[in-house]
Short mmCIF file of C-alpha atoms and ligand atoms in Angstrom, two decimals:
data_model
loop_
_atom_site.label_atom_id
_atom_site.label_comp_id
_atom_site.label_asym_id
_atom_site.label_seq_id
_atom_site.Cartn_x
_atom_site.Cartn_y
_atom_site.Cartn_z
CA UNK A 18 10.78 10.12 2.72
CA UNK A 19 7.08 9.95 1.39
CA UNK A 20 4.09 10.27 4.05
CA UNK A 21 0.23 10.37 3.58
CA UNK A 22 -1.35 13.80 3.99
CA UNK A 23 -4.62 12.79 4.66
CA UNK A 24 -6.46 9.35 6.09
CA UNK A 25 -3.82 7.06 4.15
CA UNK A 26 -4.81 5.30 0.78
CA UNK A 27 -3.59 8.18 -1.17
CA UNK A 28 -1.74 6.29 -3.68
CA UNK A 29 1.76 6.22 -1.66
CA UNK A 30 2.53 2.67 -3.10
CA UNK A 31 2.49 3.76 -6.52
CA UNK A 32 4.59 6.73 -6.21
CA UNK A 33 7.12 5.03 -3.93
CA UNK A 34 7.13 2.02 -6.78
CA UNK A 35 7.85 4.87 -9.86
CA UNK A 36 10.63 6.76 -7.46
CA UNK A 37 12.24 3.32 -6.93
CA UNK A 38 12.52 2.80 -10.36
CA UNK A 39 13.38 6.03 -11.56
CA UNK A 40 16.09 6.76 -9.00
CA UNK A 41 17.41 3.44 -8.05
CA UNK A 42 17.79 4.07 -4.66
CA UNK A 43 20.51 1.71 -2.53
CA UNK A 44 17.91 1.24 -0.07
CA UNK A 45 13.97 1.39 0.71
CA UNK A 46 13.07 1.37 3.93
CA UNK A 47 9.36 1.10 5.20
CA UNK A 48 8.27 2.92 8.40
CA UNK A 49 4.59 3.48 10.20
CA UNK A 50 2.16 0.80 11.87
CA UNK A 51 2.70 -2.69 10.32
CA UNK A 52 0.16 -4.78 7.71
CA UNK A 53 -2.80 -2.74 8.54
CA UNK A 54 -1.38 -0.83 5.46
CA UNK A 55 -1.67 -1.85 1.91
CA UNK A 56 0.39 0.01 -0.75
CA UNK A 57 -0.30 -1.10 -4.48
CA UNK A 58 1.33 -0.46 -7.30
CA UNK A 59 0.91 -1.98 -11.13
CA UNK A 60 3.61 -2.54 -13.46
CA UNK A 61 3.15 -3.85 -16.99
CA UNK A 62 -0.68 -4.78 -16.54
CA UNK A 63 0.12 -6.57 -12.96
CA UNK A 64 -1.24 -5.29 -9.79
CA UNK A 65 1.12 -6.03 -6.88
CA UNK A 66 -0.04 -5.15 -2.90
CA UNK A 67 2.57 -5.00 -0.03
CA UNK A 68 1.67 -4.84 3.52
CA UNK A 69 5.04 -5.55 5.13
CA UNK A 70 7.74 -4.90 2.16
CA UNK A 71 8.84 -1.42 0.90
CA UNK A 72 6.82 -0.72 -2.45
CA UNK A 73 10.05 -0.72 -4.11
CA UNK A 74 10.01 -4.11 -4.18
CA UNK A 75 10.15 -4.39 -8.18
CA UNK A 76 13.45 -3.10 -7.88
CA UNK A 77 16.07 -6.10 -7.77
CA UNK A 78 18.64 -3.96 -6.83
CA UNK A 79 17.31 -1.80 -4.10
CA UNK A 80 17.57 -3.30 -0.64
CA UNK A 81 14.32 -3.87 1.28
CA UNK A 82 14.25 -2.76 4.97
CA UNK A 83 11.92 -2.54 7.69
CA UNK A 84 12.35 -0.34 10.52
CA UNK A 85 12.41 -1.13 14.28
CA UNK A 86 9.03 1.10 14.77
CA UNK A 87 6.79 -1.59 12.63
CA UNK A 88 5.39 -4.22 13.60
CA UNK A 89 5.78 -7.41 11.70
CA UNK A 90 3.26 -10.36 10.58
CA UNK A 91 6.30 -12.71 10.14
CA UNK A 92 3.58 -14.88 7.75
CA UNK A 93 2.51 -12.27 5.65
CA UNK A 94 6.31 -10.94 5.17
CA UNK A 95 7.49 -14.23 4.29
CA UNK A 96 4.84 -15.00 1.54
CA UNK A 97 5.84 -10.96 0.20
CA UNK A 98 9.29 -11.97 0.31
CA UNK A 99 8.75 -15.09 -1.72
CA UNK A 100 6.39 -13.51 -3.91
CA UNK A 101 9.03 -10.77 -5.21
CA UNK A 102 11.90 -13.18 -4.80
CA UNK A 103 13.75 -10.90 -2.49
CA UNK A 104 15.04 -13.76 -0.23
CA UNK A 105 18.56 -12.31 -0.57
CA UNK A 106 17.72 -8.23 0.10
CA UNK A 107 14.88 -8.33 2.56
CA UNK A 108 15.75 -7.18 6.08
CA UNK A 109 14.02 -6.69 9.23
CA UNK A 110 15.05 -4.59 12.32
CA UNK A 111 15.81 -7.30 15.61
CA UNK A 112 13.52 -5.20 17.20
CA UNK A 113 10.55 -5.05 14.94
CA UNK A 114 7.40 -6.23 17.25
CA UNK A 115 5.91 -9.28 16.13
CA UNK A 116 1.98 -9.81 15.79
CA UNK A 117 0.70 -13.01 16.90
CA UNK A 118 -2.93 -14.45 16.34
CA UNK A 119 -3.60 -13.49 19.63
CA UNK A 120 -3.18 -9.86 18.87
CA UNK A 121 -5.27 -10.61 15.77
CA UNK A 122 -8.30 -12.00 17.63
CA UNK A 123 -8.18 -9.45 20.24
CA UNK A 124 -8.61 -6.71 17.53
CA UNK A 125 -11.32 -8.53 15.75
CA UNK A 126 -13.31 -9.49 19.17
CA UNK A 127 -13.19 -6.02 20.77
CA UNK A 128 -16.33 -3.86 20.15
CA UNK A 129 -14.36 -0.91 20.88
CA UNK A 130 -11.91 -1.65 18.22
CA UNK A 131 -13.71 -3.33 15.67
CA UNK A 132 -17.00 -1.55 16.15
CA UNK A 133 -16.59 1.71 17.22
CA UNK A 134 -13.07 2.51 15.73
CA UNK A 135 -13.26 0.21 12.66
CA UNK A 136 -9.80 -1.31 12.74
CA UNK A 137 -8.48 -3.24 10.00
CA UNK A 138 -8.41 -6.03 12.14
CA UNK A 139 -4.99 -7.09 11.72
CA UNK A 140 -3.82 -7.19 15.28
CA UNK A 141 -1.89 -3.84 14.94
CA UNK A 142 -3.46 -2.10 17.71
CA UNK A 143 -3.48 -4.85 20.62
CA UNK A 144 0.28 -5.44 19.38
CA UNK A 145 1.50 -1.77 20.15
CA UNK A 146 -0.42 -2.06 23.44
CA UNK A 147 1.88 -5.09 24.17
CA UNK A 148 4.76 -3.75 23.27
CA UNK A 149 4.13 -0.56 25.34
CA UNK A 150 3.44 -2.99 28.53
CA UNK A 151 7.05 -4.12 27.34
CA UNK A 152 5.51 -7.89 26.91
CA UNK A 153 5.53 -7.96 23.11
CA UNK A 154 7.81 -10.84 21.00
CA UNK A 155 10.87 -8.90 18.93
CA UNK A 156 11.60 -10.10 15.64
CA UNK A 157 14.94 -11.51 16.89
CA UNK A 158 13.14 -14.11 18.94
CA UNK A 159 11.34 -15.69 15.98
CA UNK A 160 13.55 -18.51 14.28
CA UNK A 161 11.69 -18.04 10.94
CA UNK A 162 13.22 -14.85 10.45
CA UNK A 163 16.62 -15.59 11.62
CA UNK A 164 18.13 -15.40 7.77
CA UNK A 165 16.57 -11.74 7.55
CA UNK A 166 17.40 -9.77 11.00
CA UNK A 167 19.82 -6.84 10.85
CA UNK A 168 20.09 -3.57 12.63
CA UNK A 169 17.99 -1.73 10.00
CA UNK A 170 18.88 1.95 11.65
CA UNK A 171 22.61 1.52 11.45
CA UNK A 172 22.26 0.26 7.80
CA UNK A 173 19.95 3.23 7.02
CA UNK A 174 22.97 5.72 8.43
CA UNK A 175 25.67 3.99 7.20
CA UNK A 176 24.21 4.32 3.62
CA UNK A 177 23.50 7.72 4.16
CA UNK A 178 27.01 8.65 5.38
CA UNK A 179 28.00 6.71 2.48
CA UNK A 180 26.25 9.10 -0.01
CA UNK A 181 23.89 6.59 -1.07
CA UNK A 182 20.13 7.32 -2.11
CA UNK A 183 17.63 5.75 0.76
CA UNK A 184 13.88 5.99 0.11
CA UNK A 185 11.75 6.13 3.12
CA UNK A 186 8.15 4.78 2.97
CA UNK A 187 5.86 6.09 5.31
CA UNK A 188 2.44 4.02 5.81
CA UNK A 189 -1.30 5.29 6.73
CA UNK A 190 -1.70 8.95 6.35
CA UNK A 191 -1.39 12.33 8.92
CA UNK A 192 -4.73 12.12 10.32
CA UNK A 193 -4.59 8.88 11.16
CA UNK A 194 -1.81 9.44 13.67
CA UNK A 195 -2.37 8.58 17.47
CA UNK A 196 -0.64 12.20 18.32
CA UNK A 197 -2.34 14.40 15.58
CA UNK A 198 -5.56 13.00 14.13
CA UNK A 199 -8.95 12.99 15.34
CA UNK A 200 -8.28 10.71 18.42
CA UNK A 201 -9.93 8.06 19.00
CA UNK A 202 -10.75 7.28 15.26
CA UNK A 203 -6.74 6.96 14.82
CA UNK A 204 -4.20 4.08 14.24
CA UNK A 205 -1.70 3.04 17.18
CA UNK A 206 0.83 5.17 16.27
CA UNK A 207 1.98 8.33 15.28
CA UNK A 208 2.68 8.51 11.31
CA UNK A 209 3.74 11.70 10.76
CA UNK A 210 7.11 12.22 9.21
CA UNK A 211 8.44 12.68 12.58
CA UNK A 212 7.34 8.98 13.59
CA UNK A 213 8.47 7.67 10.47
CA UNK A 214 12.00 9.07 10.97
CA UNK A 215 11.79 7.47 14.58
CA UNK A 216 10.59 4.27 13.00
CA UNK A 217 13.83 3.63 10.78
CA UNK A 218 15.96 5.20 13.57
CA UNK A 219 16.88 8.35 11.69
CA UNK A 220 17.32 12.02 12.93
CA UNK A 221 15.12 14.65 11.71
CA UNK A 222 18.18 16.44 10.14
CA UNK A 223 18.96 13.36 7.86
CA UNK A 224 15.74 13.59 5.41
CA UNK A 225 16.60 15.89 2.26
CA UNK A 226 13.04 15.68 1.36
CA UNK A 227 9.48 15.19 2.84
CA UNK A 228 7.31 14.19 -0.21
CA UNK A 229 3.50 14.57 1.32
CA UNK A 230 1.21 12.59 -1.13
CA UNK A 231 -2.53 13.86 -1.30
CA UNK A 232 -4.93 12.50 -3.07
CA UNK A 233 -7.01 14.49 -5.62
CA UNK A 234 -10.05 14.06 -3.38
CA UNK A 235 -9.91 12.59 0.08
CA UNK A 236 -11.31 8.88 1.06
CA UNK A 237 -11.36 6.95 4.69
CA UNK A 238 -11.97 3.91 5.86
CA UNK A 239 -13.47 2.85 9.04
CA UNK A 240 -15.17 5.45 11.92
CA UNK A 241 -14.50 9.02 12.61
CA UNK A 242 -15.32 12.57 11.16
CA UNK A 243 -15.22 13.22 7.57
CA UNK A 244 -16.08 16.74 6.30
CA UNK A 245 -18.00 17.71 3.28
CA UNK A 246 -18.49 13.80 2.90
CA UNK A 247 -20.36 12.66 -0.15
CA UNK A 248 -23.53 10.18 -0.16
CA UNK A 249 -22.54 7.09 -1.63
CA UNK A 250 -24.43 7.80 -4.88
CA UNK A 251 -22.71 11.00 -5.17
CA UNK A 252 -19.06 9.30 -4.81
CA UNK A 253 -20.32 6.58 -7.30
CA UNK A 254 -21.36 9.18 -9.67
CA UNK A 255 -17.73 10.96 -9.56
CA UNK A 256 -15.97 7.67 -10.00
CA UNK A 257 -14.68 8.18 -6.22
CA UNK A 258 -15.91 5.02 -4.78
CA UNK A 259 -12.85 2.53 -3.38
CA UNK A 260 -12.40 -0.30 -1.64
CA UNK A 261 -10.09 -0.89 0.60
CA UNK A 262 -6.70 -2.85 -0.04
CA UNK A 263 -6.29 -4.82 3.27
CA UNK A 264 -10.13 -5.38 4.35
CA UNK A 265 -11.93 -4.95 1.30
CA UNK A 266 -14.07 -2.21 2.79
CA UNK A 267 -15.99 0.57 1.23
CA UNK A 268 -14.13 3.76 1.61
CA UNK A 269 -15.95 7.12 2.24
CA UNK A 270 -15.23 9.94 -0.05
CA UNK A 271 -15.09 14.03 0.21
CA UNK A 272 -13.54 16.55 -1.74
CA UNK A 273 -9.84 17.63 -1.60
CA UNK A 274 -9.91 19.42 1.60
CA UNK A 275 -7.63 22.51 1.96
CA UNK A 276 -7.49 23.08 5.54
CA UNK A 277 -6.31 19.38 6.21
CA UNK A 278 -3.71 19.85 3.82
CA UNK A 279 -2.61 22.99 5.00
CA UNK A 280 -1.91 21.37 8.77
CA UNK A 281 -0.69 18.41 7.30
CA UNK A 282 2.18 20.25 5.27
CA UNK A 283 3.15 21.83 8.76
CA UNK A 284 2.89 18.72 10.84
CA UNK A 285 5.05 16.73 8.16
CA UNK A 286 7.46 20.05 6.98
CA UNK A 287 6.22 19.15 3.62
CA UNK A 288 9.22 20.22 0.85
CA UNK A 289 7.03 18.75 -2.19
CA UNK A 290 3.69 17.24 -2.72
CA UNK A 291 2.42 14.48 -5.11
CA UNK A 292 -1.10 14.47 -6.07
CA UNK A 293 -2.44 11.15 -7.38
CA UNK A 294 -5.41 10.06 -8.94
CA UNK A 295 -5.82 13.04 -11.21
CA UNK A 296 -7.01 11.00 -13.77
CA UNK A 297 -10.21 10.11 -11.78
CA UNK A 298 -11.41 13.72 -11.48
CA UNK A 299 -10.35 14.55 -14.93
CA UNK A 300 -10.33 11.25 -17.60
CA UNK A 301 -8.82 13.37 -20.18
CA UNK A 302 -5.35 13.26 -17.92
CA UNK A 303 -5.44 9.41 -18.09
CA UNK A 304 -1.65 8.52 -18.38
CA UNK A 305 -0.56 11.45 -19.61
CA UNK A 306 3.34 12.14 -18.50
CA UNK A 307 4.06 15.78 -19.58
CA UNK A 308 2.62 18.84 -17.27
CA UNK A 309 2.20 20.51 -20.68
CA UNK A 310 -0.46 17.68 -21.81
CA UNK A 311 -2.98 18.12 -19.13
CA UNK A 312 -5.75 19.96 -19.90
CA UNK A 313 -6.06 23.22 -18.91
CA UNK A 314 -8.62 22.61 -16.38
CA UNK A 315 -6.45 20.03 -14.81
CA UNK A 316 -3.57 22.35 -14.68
CA UNK A 317 -5.32 24.99 -13.02
CA UNK A 318 -6.63 22.37 -10.24
CA UNK A 319 -2.85 21.68 -9.46
CA UNK A 320 -1.74 25.16 -9.90
CA UNK A 321 -4.68 26.14 -7.32
CA UNK A 322 -3.38 23.88 -4.89
CA UNK A 323 0.23 25.02 -5.49
CA UNK A 324 -1.15 28.40 -4.88
CA UNK A 325 -3.17 27.61 -1.81
CA UNK A 326 -0.49 25.64 -0.14
CA UNK A 327 2.69 27.30 -1.09
CA UNK A 328 4.22 23.79 -1.57
CA UNK A 329 5.42 22.79 -5.26
CA UNK A 330 3.34 19.90 -6.49
CA UNK A 331 6.39 17.86 -8.01
CA UNK A 332 4.67 14.53 -8.67
CA UNK A 333 0.92 13.84 -10.25
CA UNK A 334 -0.68 10.27 -10.62
CA UNK A 335 -2.40 9.81 -13.69
CA UNK A 336 -3.39 6.15 -13.82
CA UNK A 337 -2.59 3.09 -12.07
CA UNK A 338 0.65 1.82 -13.91
CA UNK A 339 3.50 2.93 -11.90
CA UNK A 340 4.96 5.18 -14.89
CA UNK A 341 1.70 6.97 -15.03
CA UNK A 342 3.27 10.12 -13.51
CA UNK A 343 3.85 13.58 -14.24
CA UNK A 344 7.43 14.14 -12.99
CA UNK A 345 7.83 17.56 -12.40
CA UNK A 346 11.04 17.61 -9.89
CA UNK A 347 13.88 19.53 -11.31
CA UNK A 348 16.66 17.15 -10.34
CA UNK A 349 16.01 13.81 -9.28
P1 IMP B 4 -5.80 0.01 12.93
O1 IMP B 4 -4.35 0.69 12.43
O2 IMP B 4 -6.41 -1.45 12.33
O3 IMP B 4 -5.97 -0.02 14.41
O4 IMP B 4 -7.25 0.76 12.35
C1 IMP B 4 -7.39 1.89 13.18
C2 IMP B 4 -7.87 3.17 11.85
O5 IMP B 4 -7.01 3.52 11.00
C3 IMP B 4 -9.10 2.48 11.24
O6 IMP B 4 -10.01 3.19 10.77
C4 IMP B 4 -8.43 1.92 9.47
O7 IMP B 4 -9.45 1.86 8.53
C5 IMP B 4 -7.41 3.33 9.45
N1 IMP B 4 -6.45 2.57 8.86
C6 IMP B 4 -5.19 1.95 9.26
N2 IMP B 4 -4.22 1.76 8.57
C7 IMP B 4 -4.68 2.39 7.36
C8 IMP B 4 -4.34 2.28 5.96
O8 IMP B 4 -3.24 1.79 5.63
N3 IMP B 4 -5.14 3.08 5.33
C9 IMP B 4 -6.19 3.50 5.77
N4 IMP B 4 -7.00 3.43 7.12
C10 IMP B 4 -6.25 2.70 7.75
MG1 MG B 5 -4.10 1.57 1.44
#
């Protein structure tokens, strides 16, 4: 299972796309809120973004599942299915909630959501509110999705019982959790590892590994506190200025935050860490795929993180291509 350790946008998409290629899982299943998350990965010079499908979409033999806890925007899902030619390997749970235009309109009209919280405007908050009221439409009630409906928790548990590899993809990040983030500047659900288990319908003891993904620095979009936030000018100077993959909004930036990382490791019961975008901090890391070939200052950065946090950094991102990874896992 892979989850975000900060405020989303840690680079989970690229790590998952790499794992999907390298480990060839039978199933990749997406948890998290819904199409408010955009996961990005690049392969052979082409950039892909997924807001509904798992980031394993390029592996033609991996089944792509969306868990019951995830909200589905049918239009977004169907366009991604077509883009990846994944008609015969995409399945959404019968009980995925459906986002309709009215949810999007509400998300974008409200001063509170759009103005104060700075939501992505994708309708997820209002849809989850309707779900709590038990008035939300379910995937099983949408004819255009009928070919893709499945009992996803059943498929995932059956695969695990059969000894098959399952890659579970969390979205957003720990500090956007409705329960554990800085309320009210959070998303509309819990997005820690426990929440992701619930989204896809597995019990906590089924998870072998929780890979918490941190970026080498911290970014955040929308409102809410960000300790040691850099000025726009300073972020630009350091090359940390980023733009949101769903909304295009400029991301706020700050240095790596050990206190947040420590708490995140506990909230998610991390067994491994990934640190992405090391090449942005240390340009001579770009595209390096062997740990020994990283420059000494970059290795020290990683070793400081491991020393401080007490969890091994098993994956290091060194570029946008899904293969631009230092993979330090002992077994795969
Ligand atoms: P919502 O999830 O669209 O309701 O937005 C609530 C807050 O979570 C806003 O600050 C969004 O910018 C943030 N957010 C939601 N999803 C993501 C994500 O995938 N990456 C980064 N920020 C996100
Ligand atoms: Mg993102």
